[in-house]
PDB file of C-alpha atoms in Angstrom:
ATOM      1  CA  UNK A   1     237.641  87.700 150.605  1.00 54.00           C
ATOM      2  CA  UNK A   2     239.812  89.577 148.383  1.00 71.00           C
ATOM      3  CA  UNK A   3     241.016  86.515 146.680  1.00 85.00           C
ATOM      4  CA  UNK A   4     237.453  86.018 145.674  1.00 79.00           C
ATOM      5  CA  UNK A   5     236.597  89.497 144.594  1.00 76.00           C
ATOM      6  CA  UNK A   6     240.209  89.159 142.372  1.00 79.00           C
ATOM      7  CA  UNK A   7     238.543  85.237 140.520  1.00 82.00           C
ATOM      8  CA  UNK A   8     235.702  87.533 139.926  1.00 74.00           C
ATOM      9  CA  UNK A   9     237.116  90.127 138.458  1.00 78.00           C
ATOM     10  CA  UNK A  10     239.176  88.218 136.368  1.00 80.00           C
ATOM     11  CA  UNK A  11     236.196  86.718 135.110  1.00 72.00           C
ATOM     12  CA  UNK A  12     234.320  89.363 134.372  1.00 78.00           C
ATOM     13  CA  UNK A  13     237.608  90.519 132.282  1.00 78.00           C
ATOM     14  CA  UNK A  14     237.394  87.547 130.505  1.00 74.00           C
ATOM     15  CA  UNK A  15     233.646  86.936 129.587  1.00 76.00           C
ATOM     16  CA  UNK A  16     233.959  90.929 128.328  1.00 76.00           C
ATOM     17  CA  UNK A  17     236.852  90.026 126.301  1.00 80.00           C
ATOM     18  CA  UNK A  18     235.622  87.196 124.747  1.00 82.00           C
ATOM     19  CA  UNK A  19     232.188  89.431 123.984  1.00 86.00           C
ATOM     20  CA  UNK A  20     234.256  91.832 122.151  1.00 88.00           C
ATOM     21  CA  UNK A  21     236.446  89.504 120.450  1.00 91.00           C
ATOM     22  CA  UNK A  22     233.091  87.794 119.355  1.00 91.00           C
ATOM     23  CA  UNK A  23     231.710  91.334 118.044  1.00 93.00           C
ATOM     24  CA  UNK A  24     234.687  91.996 116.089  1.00 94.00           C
ATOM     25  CA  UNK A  25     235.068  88.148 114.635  1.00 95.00           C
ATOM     26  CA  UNK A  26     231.490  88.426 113.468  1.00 96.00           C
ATOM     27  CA  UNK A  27     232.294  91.770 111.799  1.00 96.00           C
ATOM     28  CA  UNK A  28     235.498  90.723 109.942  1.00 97.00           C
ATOM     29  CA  UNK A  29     233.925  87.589 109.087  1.00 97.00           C
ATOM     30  CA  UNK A  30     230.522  89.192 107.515  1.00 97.00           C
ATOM     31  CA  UNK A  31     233.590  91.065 105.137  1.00 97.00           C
ATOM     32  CA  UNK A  32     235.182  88.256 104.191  1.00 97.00           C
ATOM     33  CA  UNK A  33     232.449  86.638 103.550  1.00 97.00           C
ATOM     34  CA  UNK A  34     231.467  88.629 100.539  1.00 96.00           C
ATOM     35  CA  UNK A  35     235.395  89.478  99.727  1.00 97.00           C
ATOM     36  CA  UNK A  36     235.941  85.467  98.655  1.00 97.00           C
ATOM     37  CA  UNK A  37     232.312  85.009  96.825  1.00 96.00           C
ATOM     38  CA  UNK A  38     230.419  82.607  99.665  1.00 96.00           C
ATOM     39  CA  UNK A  39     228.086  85.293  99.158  1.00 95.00           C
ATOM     40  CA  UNK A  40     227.321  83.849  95.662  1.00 94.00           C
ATOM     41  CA  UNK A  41     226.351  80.140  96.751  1.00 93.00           C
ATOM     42  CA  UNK A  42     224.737  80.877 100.929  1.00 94.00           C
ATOM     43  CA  UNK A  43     221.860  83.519 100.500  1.00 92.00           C
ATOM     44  CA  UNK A  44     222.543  85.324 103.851  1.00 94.00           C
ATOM     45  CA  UNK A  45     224.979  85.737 105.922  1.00 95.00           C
ATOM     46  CA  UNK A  46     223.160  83.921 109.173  1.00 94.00           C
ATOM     47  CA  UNK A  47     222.569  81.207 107.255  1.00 93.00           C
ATOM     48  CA  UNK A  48     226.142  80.178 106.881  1.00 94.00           C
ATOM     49  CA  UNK A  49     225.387  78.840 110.810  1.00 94.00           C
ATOM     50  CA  UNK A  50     223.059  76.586 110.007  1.00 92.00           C
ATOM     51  CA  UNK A  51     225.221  74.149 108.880  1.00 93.00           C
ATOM     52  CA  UNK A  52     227.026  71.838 110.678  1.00 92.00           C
ATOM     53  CA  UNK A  53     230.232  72.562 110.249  1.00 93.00           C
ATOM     54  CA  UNK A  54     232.645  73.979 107.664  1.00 95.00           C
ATOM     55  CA  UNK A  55     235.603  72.566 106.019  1.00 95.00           C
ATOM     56  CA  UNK A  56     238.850  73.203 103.897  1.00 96.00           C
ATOM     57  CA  UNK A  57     240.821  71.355 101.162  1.00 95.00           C
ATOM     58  CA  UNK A  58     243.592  72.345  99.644  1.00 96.00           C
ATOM     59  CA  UNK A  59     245.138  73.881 103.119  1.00 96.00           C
ATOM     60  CA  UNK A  60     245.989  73.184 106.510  1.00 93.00           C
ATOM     61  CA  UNK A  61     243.932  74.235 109.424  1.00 94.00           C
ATOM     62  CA  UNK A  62     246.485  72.676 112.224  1.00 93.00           C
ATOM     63  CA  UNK A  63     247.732  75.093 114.694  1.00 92.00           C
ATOM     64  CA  UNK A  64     251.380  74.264 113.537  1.00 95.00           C
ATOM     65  CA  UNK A  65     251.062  74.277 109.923  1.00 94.00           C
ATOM     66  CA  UNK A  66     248.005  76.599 109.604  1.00 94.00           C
ATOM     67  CA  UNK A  67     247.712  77.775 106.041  1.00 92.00           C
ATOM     68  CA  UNK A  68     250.508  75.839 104.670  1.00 92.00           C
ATOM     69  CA  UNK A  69     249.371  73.992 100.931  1.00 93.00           C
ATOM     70  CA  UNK A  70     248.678  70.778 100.167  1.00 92.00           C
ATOM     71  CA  UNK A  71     250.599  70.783  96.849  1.00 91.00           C
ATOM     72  CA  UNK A  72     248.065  69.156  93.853  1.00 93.00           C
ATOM     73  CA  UNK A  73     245.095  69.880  95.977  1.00 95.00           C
ATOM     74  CA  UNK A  74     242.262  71.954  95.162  1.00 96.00           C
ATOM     75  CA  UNK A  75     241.377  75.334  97.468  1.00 97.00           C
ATOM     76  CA  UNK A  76     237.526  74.169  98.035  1.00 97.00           C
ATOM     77  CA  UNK A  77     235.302  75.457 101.149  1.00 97.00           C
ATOM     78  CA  UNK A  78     232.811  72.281 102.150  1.00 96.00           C
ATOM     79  CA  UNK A  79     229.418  72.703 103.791  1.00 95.00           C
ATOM     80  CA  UNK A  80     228.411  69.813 106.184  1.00 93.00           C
ATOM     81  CA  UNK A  81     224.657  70.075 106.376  1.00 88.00           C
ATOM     82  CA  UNK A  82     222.182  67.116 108.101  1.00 82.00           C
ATOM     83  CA  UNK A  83     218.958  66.413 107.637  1.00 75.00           C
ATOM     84  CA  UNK A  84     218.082  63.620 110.267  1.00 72.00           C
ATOM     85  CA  UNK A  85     215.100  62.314 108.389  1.00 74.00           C
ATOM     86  CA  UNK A  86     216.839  61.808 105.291  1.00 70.00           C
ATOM     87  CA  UNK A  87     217.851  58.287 104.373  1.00 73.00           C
ATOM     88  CA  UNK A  88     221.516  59.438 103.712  1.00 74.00           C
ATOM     89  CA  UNK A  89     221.832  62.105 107.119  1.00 73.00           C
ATOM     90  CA  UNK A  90     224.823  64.061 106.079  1.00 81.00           C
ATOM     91  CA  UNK A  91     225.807  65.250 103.415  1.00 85.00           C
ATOM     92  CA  UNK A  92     228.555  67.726 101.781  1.00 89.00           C
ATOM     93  CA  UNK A  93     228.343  70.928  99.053  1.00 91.00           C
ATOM     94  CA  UNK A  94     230.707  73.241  97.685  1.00 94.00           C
ATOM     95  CA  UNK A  95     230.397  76.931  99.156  1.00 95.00           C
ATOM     96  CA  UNK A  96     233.305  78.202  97.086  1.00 95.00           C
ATOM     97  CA  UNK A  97     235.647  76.518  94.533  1.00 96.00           C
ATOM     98  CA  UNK A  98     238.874  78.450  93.513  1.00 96.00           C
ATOM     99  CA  UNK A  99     241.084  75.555  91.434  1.00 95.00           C
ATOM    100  CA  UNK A 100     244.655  74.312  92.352  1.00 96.00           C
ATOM    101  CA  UNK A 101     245.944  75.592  95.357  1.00 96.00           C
ATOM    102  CA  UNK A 102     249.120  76.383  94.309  1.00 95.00           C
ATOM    103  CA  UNK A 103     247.536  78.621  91.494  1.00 95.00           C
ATOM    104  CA  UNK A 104     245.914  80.893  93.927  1.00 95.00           C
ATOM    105  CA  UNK A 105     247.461  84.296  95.660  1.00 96.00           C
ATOM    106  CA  UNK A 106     248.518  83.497  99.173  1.00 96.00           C
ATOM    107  CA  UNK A 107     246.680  87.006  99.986  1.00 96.00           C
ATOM    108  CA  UNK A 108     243.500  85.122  98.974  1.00 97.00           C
ATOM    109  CA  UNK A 109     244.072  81.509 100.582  1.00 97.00           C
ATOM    110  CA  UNK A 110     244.914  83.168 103.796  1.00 96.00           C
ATOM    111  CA  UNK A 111     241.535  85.089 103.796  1.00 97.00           C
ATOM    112  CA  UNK A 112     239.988  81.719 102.740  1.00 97.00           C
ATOM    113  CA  UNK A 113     241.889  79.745 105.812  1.00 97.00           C
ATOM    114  CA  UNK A 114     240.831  83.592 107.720  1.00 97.00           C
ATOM    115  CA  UNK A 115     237.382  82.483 107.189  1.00 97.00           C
ATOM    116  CA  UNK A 116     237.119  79.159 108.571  1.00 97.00           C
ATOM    117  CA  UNK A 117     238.853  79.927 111.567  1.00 97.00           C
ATOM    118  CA  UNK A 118     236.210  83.009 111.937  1.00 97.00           C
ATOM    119  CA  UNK A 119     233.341  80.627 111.509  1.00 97.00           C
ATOM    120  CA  UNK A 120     234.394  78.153 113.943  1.00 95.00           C
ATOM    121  CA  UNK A 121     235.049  80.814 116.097  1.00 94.00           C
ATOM    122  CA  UNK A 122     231.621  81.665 116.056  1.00 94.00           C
ATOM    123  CA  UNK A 123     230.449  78.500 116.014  1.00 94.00           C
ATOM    124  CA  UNK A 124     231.948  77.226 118.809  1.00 92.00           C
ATOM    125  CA  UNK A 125     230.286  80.666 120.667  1.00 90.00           C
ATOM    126  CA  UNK A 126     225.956  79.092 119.153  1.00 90.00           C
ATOM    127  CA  UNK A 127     227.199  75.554 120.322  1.00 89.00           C
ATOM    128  CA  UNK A 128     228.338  76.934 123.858  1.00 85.00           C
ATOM    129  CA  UNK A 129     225.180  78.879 124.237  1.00 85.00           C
ATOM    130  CA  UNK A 130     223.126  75.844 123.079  1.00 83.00           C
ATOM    131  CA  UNK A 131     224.173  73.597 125.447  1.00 87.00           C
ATOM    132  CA  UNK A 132     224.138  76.328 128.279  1.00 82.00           C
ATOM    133  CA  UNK A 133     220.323  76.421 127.333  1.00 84.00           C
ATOM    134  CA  UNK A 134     219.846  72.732 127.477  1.00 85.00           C
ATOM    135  CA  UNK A 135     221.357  72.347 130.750  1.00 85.00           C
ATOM    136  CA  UNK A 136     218.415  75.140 131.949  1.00 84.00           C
ATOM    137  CA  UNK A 137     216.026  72.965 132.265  1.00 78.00           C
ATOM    138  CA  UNK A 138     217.994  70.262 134.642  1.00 81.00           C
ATOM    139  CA  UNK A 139     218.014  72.497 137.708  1.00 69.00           C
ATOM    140  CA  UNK A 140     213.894  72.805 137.297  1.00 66.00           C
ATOM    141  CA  UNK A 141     212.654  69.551 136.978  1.00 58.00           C
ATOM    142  CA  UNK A 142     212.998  68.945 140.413  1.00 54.00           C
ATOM    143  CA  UNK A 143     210.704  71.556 141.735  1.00 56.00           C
TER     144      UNK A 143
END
């Protein structure tokens, strides 16, 4: 019995730690979301999440060589939005250009690489409860 109780609690650690960690990755990202202009091109801040996803150039996002340059590219955020009734379904736009890479402050393109880790973060927290949702209605259609 008390191994169960322990699983529990040890959940319940966990889904409370991943609530705060969400709280505070929404707040930093709402800050840096002004600090490196996205504010300029998205109109509100919720509406960064209705895109599809969010993409880099210019700098890695792999765990190993996370923020390192990609020498002669350009620092460019990329929106992925879809539409699926339009003839050509996806389709990419700049949220923030900021030139040659190697030109900008590290300070900066660490924020920038900051951000999209933030927003996947999040992201990955709407898809979760998404799906969660969709799986709802399984269980009922039986009764």
């Amino acid at each position: 019995m008390s191994s169960a109780l322990d699983r529990l609690k040890n959940l319940t650690s966990k889904i409370s730690g991943y609530e705060v960690a969400r709280k505070d990755n929404l707040n930093e990202l709402r800050k840096i979301f002004i600090e490196i202009g996205i504010d300029k091109k998205v109109d509100s801040f919720e509406e960064l999440f209705a895109y599809k996803a969010i993409n880099l150039s210019g700098a890695s996002l792999l765990s190993e060589t996370l923020g390192e340059i990609k020498e002669g590219k350009y620092l460019q955020i990329l929106a992925i939005s879809y539409d699926k009734n339009a003839s050509i379904k996806s389709k990419n736009s700049s949220l923030a250009y900021y030139g040659r890479v190697e030109n900008v402050e590290t300070e900066f393109k660490d924020r920038v690489v900051e951000f999209i880790i933030r927003y996947r973060f999040e992201k990955s927290f709407i898809t979760l409860e998404h799906y969660h949702d969709m799986l709802e209605g399984f269980g009922k259609k039986g009764e």
